[in-house]
Coordinates of C-alpha atoms and ligand atoms in Angstrom, one line a residue:
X177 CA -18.7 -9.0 -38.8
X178 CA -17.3 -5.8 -37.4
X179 CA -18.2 -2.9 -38.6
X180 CA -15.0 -0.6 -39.4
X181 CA -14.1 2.0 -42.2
X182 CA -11.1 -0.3 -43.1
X183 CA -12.4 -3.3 -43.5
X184 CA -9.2 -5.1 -44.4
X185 CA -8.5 -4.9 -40.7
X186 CA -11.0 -7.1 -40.2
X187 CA -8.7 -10.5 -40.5
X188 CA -9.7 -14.5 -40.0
X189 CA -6.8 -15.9 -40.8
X190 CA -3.5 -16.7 -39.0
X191 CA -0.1 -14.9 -40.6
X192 CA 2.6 -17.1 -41.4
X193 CA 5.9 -16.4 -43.2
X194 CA 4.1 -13.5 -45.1
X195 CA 0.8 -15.4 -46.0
X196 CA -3.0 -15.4 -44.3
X197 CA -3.6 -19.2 -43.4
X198 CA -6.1 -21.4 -42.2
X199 CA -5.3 -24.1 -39.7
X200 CA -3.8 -27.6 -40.9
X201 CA -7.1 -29.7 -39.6
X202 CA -9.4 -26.6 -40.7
X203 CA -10.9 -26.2 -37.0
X204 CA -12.2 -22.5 -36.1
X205 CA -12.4 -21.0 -33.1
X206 CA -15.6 -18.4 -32.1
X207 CA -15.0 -15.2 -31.2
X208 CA -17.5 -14.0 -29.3
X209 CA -18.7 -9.9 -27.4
X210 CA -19.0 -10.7 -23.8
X211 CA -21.6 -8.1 -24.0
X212 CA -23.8 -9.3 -26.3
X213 CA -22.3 -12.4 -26.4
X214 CA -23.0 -12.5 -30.7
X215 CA -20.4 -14.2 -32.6
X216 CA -18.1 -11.7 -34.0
X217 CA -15.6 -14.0 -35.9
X218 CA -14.0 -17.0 -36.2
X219 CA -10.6 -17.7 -36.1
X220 CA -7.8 -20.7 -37.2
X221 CA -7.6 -23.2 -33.8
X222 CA -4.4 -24.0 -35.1
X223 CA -1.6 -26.7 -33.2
X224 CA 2.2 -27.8 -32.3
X225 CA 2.9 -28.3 -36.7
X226 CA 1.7 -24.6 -37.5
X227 CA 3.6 -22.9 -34.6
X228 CA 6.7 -25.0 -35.6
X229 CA 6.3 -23.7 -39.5
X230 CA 5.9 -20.5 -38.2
X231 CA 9.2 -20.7 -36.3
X232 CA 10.6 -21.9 -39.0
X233 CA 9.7 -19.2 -41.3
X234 CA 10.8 -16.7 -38.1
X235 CA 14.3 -18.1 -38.2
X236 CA 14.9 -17.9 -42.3
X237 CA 13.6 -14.7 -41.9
X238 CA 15.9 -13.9 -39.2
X239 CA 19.0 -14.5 -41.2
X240 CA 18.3 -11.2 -43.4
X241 CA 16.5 -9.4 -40.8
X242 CA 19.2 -9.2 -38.7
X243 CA 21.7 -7.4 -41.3
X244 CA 18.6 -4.1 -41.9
X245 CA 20.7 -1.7 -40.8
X246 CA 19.4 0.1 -37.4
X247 CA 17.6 3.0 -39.8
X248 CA 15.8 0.8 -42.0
X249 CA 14.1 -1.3 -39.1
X250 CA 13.2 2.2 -37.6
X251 CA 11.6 3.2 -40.8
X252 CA 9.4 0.2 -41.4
X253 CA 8.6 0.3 -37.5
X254 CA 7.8 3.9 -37.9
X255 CA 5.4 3.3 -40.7
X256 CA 3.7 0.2 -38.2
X257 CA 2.9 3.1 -35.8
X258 CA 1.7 5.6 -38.3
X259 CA -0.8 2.9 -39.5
X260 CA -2.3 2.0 -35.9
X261 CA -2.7 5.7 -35.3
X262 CA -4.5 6.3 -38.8
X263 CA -6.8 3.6 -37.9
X264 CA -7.4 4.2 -34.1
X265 CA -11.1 4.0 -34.2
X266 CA -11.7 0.7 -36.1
X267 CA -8.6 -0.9 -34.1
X268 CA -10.4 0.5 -30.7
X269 CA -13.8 -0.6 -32.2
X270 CA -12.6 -4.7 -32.8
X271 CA -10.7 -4.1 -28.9
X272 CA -14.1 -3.3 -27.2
X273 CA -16.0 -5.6 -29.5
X274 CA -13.9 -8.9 -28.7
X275 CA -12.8 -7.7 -25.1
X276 CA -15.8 -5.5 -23.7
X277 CA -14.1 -2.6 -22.1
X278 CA -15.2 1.2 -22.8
X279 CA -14.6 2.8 -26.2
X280 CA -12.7 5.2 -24.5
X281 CA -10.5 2.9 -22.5
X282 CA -10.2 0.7 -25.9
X283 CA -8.8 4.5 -27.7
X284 CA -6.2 4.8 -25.0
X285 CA -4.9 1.3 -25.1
X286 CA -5.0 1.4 -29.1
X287 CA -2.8 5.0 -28.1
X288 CA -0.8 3.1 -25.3
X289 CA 0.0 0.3 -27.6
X290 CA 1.6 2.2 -30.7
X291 CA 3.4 4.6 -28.7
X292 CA 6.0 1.4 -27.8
X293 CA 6.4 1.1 -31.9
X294 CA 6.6 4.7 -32.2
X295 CA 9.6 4.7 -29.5
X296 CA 11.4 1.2 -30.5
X297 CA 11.1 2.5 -33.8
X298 CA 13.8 5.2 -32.1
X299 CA 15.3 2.9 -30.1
X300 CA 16.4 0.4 -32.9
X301 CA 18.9 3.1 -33.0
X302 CA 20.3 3.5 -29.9
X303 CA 21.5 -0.1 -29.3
X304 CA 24.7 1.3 -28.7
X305 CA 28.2 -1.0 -27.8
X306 CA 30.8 0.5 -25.2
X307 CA 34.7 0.3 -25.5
X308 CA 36.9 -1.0 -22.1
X309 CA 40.1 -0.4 -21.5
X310 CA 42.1 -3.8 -22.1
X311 CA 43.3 -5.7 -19.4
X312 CA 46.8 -5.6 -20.7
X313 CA 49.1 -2.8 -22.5
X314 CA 48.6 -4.8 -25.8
X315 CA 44.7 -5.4 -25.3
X316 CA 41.7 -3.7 -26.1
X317 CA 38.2 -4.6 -25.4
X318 CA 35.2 -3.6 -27.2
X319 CA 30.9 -4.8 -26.6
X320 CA 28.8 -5.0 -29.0
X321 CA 24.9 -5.6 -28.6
X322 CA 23.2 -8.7 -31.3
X323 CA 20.0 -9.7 -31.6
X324 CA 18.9 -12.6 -29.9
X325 CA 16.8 -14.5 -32.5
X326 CA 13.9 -16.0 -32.7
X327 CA 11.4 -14.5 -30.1
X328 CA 8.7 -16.4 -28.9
X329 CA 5.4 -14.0 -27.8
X330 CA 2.8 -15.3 -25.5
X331 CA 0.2 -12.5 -24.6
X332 CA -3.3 -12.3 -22.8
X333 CA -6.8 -10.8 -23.1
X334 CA -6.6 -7.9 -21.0
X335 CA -4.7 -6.2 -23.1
X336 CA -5.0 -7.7 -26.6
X337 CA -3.6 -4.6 -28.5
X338 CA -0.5 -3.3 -26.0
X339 CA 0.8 -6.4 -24.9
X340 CA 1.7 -7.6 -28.2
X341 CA 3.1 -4.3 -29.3
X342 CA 5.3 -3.7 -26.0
X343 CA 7.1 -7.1 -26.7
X344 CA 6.6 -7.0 -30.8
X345 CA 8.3 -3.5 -31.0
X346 CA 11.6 -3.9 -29.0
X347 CA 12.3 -7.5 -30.5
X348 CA 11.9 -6.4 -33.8
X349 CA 13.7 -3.1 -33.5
X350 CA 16.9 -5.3 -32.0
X351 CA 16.7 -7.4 -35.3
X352 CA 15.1 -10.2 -33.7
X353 CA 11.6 -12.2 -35.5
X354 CA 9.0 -12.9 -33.5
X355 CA 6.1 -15.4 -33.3
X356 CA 2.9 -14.3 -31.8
X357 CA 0.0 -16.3 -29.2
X358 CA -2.2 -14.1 -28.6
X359 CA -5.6 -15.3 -26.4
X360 CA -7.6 -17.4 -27.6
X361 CA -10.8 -14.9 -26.3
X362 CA -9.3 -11.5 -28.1
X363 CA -7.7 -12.8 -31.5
X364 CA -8.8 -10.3 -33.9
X365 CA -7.2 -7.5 -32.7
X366 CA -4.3 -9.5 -33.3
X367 CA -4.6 -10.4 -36.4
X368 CA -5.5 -6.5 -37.3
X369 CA -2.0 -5.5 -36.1
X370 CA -1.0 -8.3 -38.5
X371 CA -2.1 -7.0 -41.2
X372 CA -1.3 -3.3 -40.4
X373 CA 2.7 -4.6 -40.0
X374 CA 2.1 -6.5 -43.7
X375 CA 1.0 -2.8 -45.1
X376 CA 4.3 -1.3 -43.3
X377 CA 6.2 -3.8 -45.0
X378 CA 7.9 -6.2 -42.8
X379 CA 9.8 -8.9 -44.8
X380 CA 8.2 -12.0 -45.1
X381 CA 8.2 -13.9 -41.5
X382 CA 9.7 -11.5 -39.7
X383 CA 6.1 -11.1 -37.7
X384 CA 4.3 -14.3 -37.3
X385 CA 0.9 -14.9 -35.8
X386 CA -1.1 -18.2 -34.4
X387 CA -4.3 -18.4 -33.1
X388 CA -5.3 -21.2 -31.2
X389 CA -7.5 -23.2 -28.3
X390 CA -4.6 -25.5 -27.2
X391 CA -2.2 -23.0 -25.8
X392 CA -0.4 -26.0 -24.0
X393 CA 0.7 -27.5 -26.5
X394 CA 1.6 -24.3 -28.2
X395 CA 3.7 -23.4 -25.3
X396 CA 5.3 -26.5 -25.2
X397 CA 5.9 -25.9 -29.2
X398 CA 7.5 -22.6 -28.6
X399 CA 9.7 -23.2 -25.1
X400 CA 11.1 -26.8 -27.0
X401 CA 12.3 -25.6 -30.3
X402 CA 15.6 -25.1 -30.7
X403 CA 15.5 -22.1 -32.9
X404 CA 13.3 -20.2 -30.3
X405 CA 15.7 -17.8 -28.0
X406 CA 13.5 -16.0 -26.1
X407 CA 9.9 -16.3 -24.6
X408 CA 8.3 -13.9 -23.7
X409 CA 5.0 -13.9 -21.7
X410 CA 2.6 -11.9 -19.9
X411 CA -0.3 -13.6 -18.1
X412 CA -0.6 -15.6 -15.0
X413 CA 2.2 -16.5 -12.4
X414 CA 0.4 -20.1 -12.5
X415 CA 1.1 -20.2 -16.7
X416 CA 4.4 -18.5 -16.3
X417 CA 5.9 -21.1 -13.7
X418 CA 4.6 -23.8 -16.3
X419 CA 6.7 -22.0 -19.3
X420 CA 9.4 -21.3 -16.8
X421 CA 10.1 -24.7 -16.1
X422 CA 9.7 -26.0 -19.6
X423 CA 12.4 -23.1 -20.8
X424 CA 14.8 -24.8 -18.5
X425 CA 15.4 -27.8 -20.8
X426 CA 17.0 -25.6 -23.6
X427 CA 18.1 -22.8 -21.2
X428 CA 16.3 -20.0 -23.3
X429 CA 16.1 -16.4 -22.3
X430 CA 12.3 -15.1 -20.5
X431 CA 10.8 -12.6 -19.9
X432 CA 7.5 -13.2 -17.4
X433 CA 5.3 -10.1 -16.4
X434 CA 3.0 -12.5 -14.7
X435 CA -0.1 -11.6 -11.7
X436 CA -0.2 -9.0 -8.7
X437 CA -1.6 -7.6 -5.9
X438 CA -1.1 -4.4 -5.9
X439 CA -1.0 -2.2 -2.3
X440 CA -2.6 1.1 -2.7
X441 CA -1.8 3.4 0.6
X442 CA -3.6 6.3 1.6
X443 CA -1.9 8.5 4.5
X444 CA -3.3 10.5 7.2
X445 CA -1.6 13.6 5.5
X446 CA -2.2 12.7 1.7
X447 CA -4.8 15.1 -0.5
X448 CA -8.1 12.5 0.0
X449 CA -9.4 13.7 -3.2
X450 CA -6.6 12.9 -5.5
X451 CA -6.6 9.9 -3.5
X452 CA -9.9 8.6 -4.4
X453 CA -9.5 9.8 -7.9
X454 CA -6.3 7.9 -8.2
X455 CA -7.9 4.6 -6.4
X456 CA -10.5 5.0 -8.9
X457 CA -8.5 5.3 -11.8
X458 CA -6.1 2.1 -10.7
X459 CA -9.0 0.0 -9.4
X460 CA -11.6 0.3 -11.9
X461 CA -9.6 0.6 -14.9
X462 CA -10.7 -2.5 -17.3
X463 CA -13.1 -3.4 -15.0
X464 CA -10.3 -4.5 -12.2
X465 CA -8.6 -6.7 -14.8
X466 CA -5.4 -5.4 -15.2
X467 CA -2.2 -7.0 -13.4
X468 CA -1.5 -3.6 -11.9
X469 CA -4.7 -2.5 -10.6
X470 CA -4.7 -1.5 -6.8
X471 CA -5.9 -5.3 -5.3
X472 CA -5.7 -4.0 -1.4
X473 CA -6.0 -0.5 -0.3
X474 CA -4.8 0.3 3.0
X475 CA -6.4 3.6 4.4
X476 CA -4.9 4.9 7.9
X477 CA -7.0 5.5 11.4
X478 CA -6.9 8.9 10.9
X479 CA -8.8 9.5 7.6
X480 CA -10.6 6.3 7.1
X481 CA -13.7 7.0 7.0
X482 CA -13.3 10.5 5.1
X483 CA -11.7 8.6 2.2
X484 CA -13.9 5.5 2.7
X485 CA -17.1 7.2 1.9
X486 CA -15.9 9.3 -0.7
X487 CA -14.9 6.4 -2.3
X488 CA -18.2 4.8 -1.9
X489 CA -19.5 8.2 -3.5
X490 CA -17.0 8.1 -6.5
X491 CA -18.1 4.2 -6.9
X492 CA -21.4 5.6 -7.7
X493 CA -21.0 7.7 -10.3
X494 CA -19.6 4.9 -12.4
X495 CA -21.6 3.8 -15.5
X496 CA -21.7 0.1 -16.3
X497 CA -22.9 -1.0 -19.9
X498 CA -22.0 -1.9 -23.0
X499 CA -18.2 -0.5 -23.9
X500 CA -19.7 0.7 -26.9
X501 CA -22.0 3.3 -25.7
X502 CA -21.0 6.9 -24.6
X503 CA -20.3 7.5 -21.2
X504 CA -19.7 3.7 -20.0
X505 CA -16.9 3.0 -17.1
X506 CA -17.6 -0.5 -16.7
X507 CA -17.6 -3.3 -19.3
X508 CA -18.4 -7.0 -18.2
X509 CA -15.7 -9.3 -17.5
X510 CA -14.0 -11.3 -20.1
X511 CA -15.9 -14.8 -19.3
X512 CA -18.5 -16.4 -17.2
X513 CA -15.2 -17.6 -15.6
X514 CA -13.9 -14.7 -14.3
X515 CA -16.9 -13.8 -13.0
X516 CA -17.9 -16.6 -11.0
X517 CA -14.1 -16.4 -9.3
X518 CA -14.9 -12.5 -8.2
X519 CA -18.2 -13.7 -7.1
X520 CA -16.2 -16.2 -5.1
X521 CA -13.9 -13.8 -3.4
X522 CA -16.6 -11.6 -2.5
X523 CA -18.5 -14.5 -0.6
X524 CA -15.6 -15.7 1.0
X525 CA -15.1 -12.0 2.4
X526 CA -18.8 -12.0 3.2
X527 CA -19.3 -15.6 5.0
X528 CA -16.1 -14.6 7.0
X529 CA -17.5 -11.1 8.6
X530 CA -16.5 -8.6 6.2
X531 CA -19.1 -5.8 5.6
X532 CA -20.1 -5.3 1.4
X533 CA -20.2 -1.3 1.8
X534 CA -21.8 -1.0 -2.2
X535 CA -22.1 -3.2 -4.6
X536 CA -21.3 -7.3 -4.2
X537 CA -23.4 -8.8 -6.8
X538 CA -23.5 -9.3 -10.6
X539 CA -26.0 -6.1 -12.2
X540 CA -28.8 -6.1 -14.0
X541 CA -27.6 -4.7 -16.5
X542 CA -25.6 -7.7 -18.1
X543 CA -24.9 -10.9 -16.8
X544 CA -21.1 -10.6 -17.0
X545 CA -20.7 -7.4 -15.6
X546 CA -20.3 -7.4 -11.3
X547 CA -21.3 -4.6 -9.7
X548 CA -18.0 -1.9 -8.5
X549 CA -17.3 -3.3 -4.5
X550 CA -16.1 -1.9 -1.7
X551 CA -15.3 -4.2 1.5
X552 CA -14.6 -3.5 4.7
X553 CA -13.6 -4.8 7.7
X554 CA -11.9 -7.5 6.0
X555 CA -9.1 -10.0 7.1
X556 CA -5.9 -10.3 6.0
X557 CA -6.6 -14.2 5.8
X558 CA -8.9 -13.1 3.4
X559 CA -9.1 -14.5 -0.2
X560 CA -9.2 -10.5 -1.0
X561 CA -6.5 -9.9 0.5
X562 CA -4.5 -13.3 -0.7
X563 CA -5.9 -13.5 -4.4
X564 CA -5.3 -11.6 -7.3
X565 CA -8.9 -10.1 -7.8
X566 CA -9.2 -9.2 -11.3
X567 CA -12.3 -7.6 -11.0
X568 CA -14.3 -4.4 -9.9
X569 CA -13.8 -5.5 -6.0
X570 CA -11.8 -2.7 -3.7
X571 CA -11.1 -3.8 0.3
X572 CA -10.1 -1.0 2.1
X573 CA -8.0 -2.4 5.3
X574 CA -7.1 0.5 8.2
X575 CA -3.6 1.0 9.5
X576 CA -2.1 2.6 12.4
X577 CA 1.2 3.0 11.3
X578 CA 4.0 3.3 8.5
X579 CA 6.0 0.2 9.4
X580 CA 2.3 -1.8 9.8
X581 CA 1.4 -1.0 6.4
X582 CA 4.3 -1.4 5.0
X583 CA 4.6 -5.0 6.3
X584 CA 1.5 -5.9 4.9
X585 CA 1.5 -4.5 1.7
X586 CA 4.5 -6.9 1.0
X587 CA 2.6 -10.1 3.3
X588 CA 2.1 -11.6 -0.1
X589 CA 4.5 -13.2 -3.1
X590 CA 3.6 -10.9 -6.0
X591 CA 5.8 -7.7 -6.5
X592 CA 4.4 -6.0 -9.6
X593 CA 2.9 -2.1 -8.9
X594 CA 2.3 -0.5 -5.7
X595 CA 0.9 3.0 -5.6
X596 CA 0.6 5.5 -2.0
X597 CA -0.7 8.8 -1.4
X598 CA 1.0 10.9 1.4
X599 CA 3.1 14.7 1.6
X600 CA 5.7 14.0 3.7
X601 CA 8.9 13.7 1.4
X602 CA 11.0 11.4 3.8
X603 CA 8.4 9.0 4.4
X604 CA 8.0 9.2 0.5
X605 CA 11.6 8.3 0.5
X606 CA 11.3 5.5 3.2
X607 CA 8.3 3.7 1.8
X608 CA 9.2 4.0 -1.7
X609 CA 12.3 1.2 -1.0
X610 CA 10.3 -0.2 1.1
X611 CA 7.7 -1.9 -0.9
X612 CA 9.0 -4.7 -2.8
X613 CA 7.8 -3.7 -5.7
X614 CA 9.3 -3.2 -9.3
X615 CA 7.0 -0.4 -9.9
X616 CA 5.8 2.6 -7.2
X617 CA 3.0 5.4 -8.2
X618 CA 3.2 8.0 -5.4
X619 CA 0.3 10.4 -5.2
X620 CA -0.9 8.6 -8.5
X621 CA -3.1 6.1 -9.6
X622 CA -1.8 5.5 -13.0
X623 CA 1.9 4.5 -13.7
X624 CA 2.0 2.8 -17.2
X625 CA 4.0 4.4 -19.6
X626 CA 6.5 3.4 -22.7
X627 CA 9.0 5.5 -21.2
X628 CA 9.4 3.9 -17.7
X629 CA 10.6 0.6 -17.3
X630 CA 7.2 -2.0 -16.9
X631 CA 8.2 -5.1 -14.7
X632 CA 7.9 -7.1 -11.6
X633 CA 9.9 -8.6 -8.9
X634 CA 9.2 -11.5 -6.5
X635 CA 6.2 -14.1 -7.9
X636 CA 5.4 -11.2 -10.3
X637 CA 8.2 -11.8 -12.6
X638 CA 11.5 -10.1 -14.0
X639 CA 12.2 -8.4 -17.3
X640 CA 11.4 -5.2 -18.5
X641 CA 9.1 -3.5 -20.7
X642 CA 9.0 -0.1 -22.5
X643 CA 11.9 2.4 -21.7
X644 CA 15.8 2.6 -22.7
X645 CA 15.7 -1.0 -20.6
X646 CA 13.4 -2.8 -22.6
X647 CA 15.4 -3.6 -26.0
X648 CA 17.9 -5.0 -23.8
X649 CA 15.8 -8.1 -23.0
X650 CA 16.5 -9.0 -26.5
X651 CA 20.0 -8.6 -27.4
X652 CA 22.8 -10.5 -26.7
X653 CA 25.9 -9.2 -25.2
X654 CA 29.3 -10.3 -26.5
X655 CA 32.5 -8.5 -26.0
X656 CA 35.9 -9.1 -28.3
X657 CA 38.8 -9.5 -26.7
X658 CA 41.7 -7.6 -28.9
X659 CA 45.4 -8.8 -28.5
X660 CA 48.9 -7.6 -29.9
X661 CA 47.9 -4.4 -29.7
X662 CA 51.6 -2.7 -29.9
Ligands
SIN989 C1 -1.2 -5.7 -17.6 O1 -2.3 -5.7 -16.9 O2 -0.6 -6.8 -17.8 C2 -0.7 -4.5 -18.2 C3 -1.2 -3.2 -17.7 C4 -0.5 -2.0 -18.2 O3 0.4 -2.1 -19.0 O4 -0.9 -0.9 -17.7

């Protein structure tokens, strides 16, 4: 048990068509701190028959859903928002508990994630048509925007609040249903938004939530029904190809913000300070497990070392511990997992010449959480320079020049967030379209927003999320062609 001031937030059950269920076969799944590793919860390990009822129950739902008129959806979206934000500390408090990262990072995401319902809950009224001017004297054309359906939503652990509410808001806000996976490792927090968008007042099935240990055949459940029209995932670009391919067979509409490897340049002319604070903020945030935390940073000749060892200083200061406790920078990882594959990266750079400046190991102060690393002199044949990290591990590579690092911040097939640090406003210019990137943060360290568009290019994905651009992903274009006009 978790202990919150609302303790109906506190959910063990799976939401389907407006009711708290238990799983067909009656099989739990533990929830369990990576901290302390106690068992906070148990949850439905539901299968391919639930997730069908549940899209089901999406698609009758759909049929009235669909006709709310633009202000009523905003209203009971508004109210979804209104609810997180009254209930910020016990939502942050089941985050940290089931995912382990700081209270304070846990308050922001909690803040991060209603802020997409809070401006869906606007845009469901702004999914405006356009009028052409017919092709002919008699014709007139006019477009008009419709919800797409039934929205399949895959989402991970790193995130277990945001990522839900980033797709959730701007399907539901276009009229569309949705039915949610969330991970397996962070389910609660979940099934707390569940139960906060049943006290808004959502219509029965409208929002939809499974939990379960075979997310395979879940997937398969949700990319082969015929009443799904959109799938939309966040996770890894292994998982996403999977769903990609399955999709095919019924030609449905994805969205895939999928892994990274994100370049973080420094210049020989960029403020050094802000560029530490800013490598600090987009490394370490999560403990390195976010898809757009800096995975490479490049540092030119001139100022390598300056920004090397104040980086080494800045890695010092941070406080690794137990996300519940005051003052804590770094949680553990999510899973024994995920810490034996950082551990692997960091040998590989060792055993191949690189040079562990601080840190390298797992601390003493929990067995999941790895010490904050910085590398040098490392490779670019490197697995950290090839892998997505996802953990407290920083290389810093030196460059001579622009076109140098430029070419090798885009040597690999992600394309999600880049970030540099320089003064010079054409180079800003040049190397801003020159990364092949969806996303740039220049002379910052932190780029995620509900008003900017969030999305990838290359291996990393397409479709995006937040902004005026992300309702689109779930709307359906049609124009009507009008004749005998005399
Ligand atoms: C992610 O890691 O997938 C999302 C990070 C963010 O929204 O900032």
């Amino acid at each position: 048990m978790i202990p919150l001031k609302n303790k109906s937030l506190y959910k063990t059950q799976c939401y389907v068509n407006g009711e708290w269920r238990n799983s067909n076969s009656g099989d739990r799944i533990n929830v369990y701190n990576p901290y302390s590793k106690e068992l906070v919860g148990t949850v439905p390990d539901m299968g391919a028959a639930e997730c069908k009822e549940a899209i089901e129950s999406a698609h009758a739902a759909f049929q009235t859903w669909k006709d709310y008129s633009a202000g009523e959806r905003s209203q009971i979206l508004r109210k979804w928002f209104e609810l997180q934000m009254e209930n910020i500390d016990d939502l942050a408090n089941i985050l940290t508990i089931e995912q382990g990262k700081p209270l304070a990072e846990a308050k922001g995401e909690i803040r991060y994630g209603a802020s997409f319902v809070e401006w869906f809950a606007e845009e469901a009224k702004r999914v405006y048509g356009d009028v052409i001017p017919g092709h002919g004297r008699d014709k007139r054309i006019t477009v008009i925007k419709q919800p797409i359906g039934v929205v399949a939503a895959i989402t991970p652990w790193n995130f277990p609040n945001a990522m839900i509410t980033r797709k959730v808001a701007p399907a539901l806000a276009a009229g569309c249903t949705v039915v949610i996976k969330p991970s397996e490792l962070t389910p609660l927090s979940a099934l707390a938004l569940a139960e906060l968008a049943e006290q808004a007042g959502f219509p029965k099935g409208v929002l939809n939530i499974i939990t379960t240990d075979d997310a395979p055949s879940v997937g398969q459940a949700m990319t082969s029904h015929s009443k799904v029209k959109k799938v939309s995932f966040t996770g890894s670009t292994k998982v996403g190809k999977i769903l990609l391919k399955q999709c095919a067979d019924s030609v449905k509409k994805v969205s895939m913000e999928l892994g990274g490897n994100a370049p973080f340049i420094v210049f020989d002319d960029a403020d050094i300070d802000a560029a530490v604070e800013g490598a600090i903020a987009s490394k370490f945030r999560n403990a390195g497990q976010t898809c757009v935390c800096s995975n490479r940073i490049f540092a030119q000749e001139g100022i390598y070392e300056e920004f090397v060892n104040k980086l080494a200083i800045a890695v010092k200061d941070l406080q690794l511990g137990d996300g519940l406790k005051e003052g804590i920078n770094i949680g553990p990882l999510i899973e024994p997992k995920a810490l034996s594959f950082v551990e692997k990266v960091v040998d590989n750079a060792r055993t191949n010449g690189a040079t562990i400046l601080t840190g390298g190991k797992v601390s003493k102060v929990n067995d999941l959480i790895y010490e904050p690393t910085i590398v040098t002199n490392a490779t670019t044949d490197m697995m950290v320079f090839r892998e997505e990290i996802f953990g407290p591990v920083a290389p810093v590579f030196k460059f001579k020049t622009e076109s140098e690092v430029i070419e090798m911040a885009n040597d690999t097939p992600y394309g999600l967030a880049s970030y540099f640090y320089g003064r010079d406003y054409a180079r800003i210019w040049r190397v801003s379209e020159g990364l092949e990137y969806g996303m740039v943060g220049i002379n910052t360290g932190m780029i995620s927003t509900t008003v900017a568009p969030f999305g990838g290019i290359k291996e990393s994905g397409f479709g995006r999320e937040g902004s005026k651009y992300g309702i689109e992903d779930f709307v359906n274009i049609k124009y009507m062609c009008w004749g005998g006009v005399e």
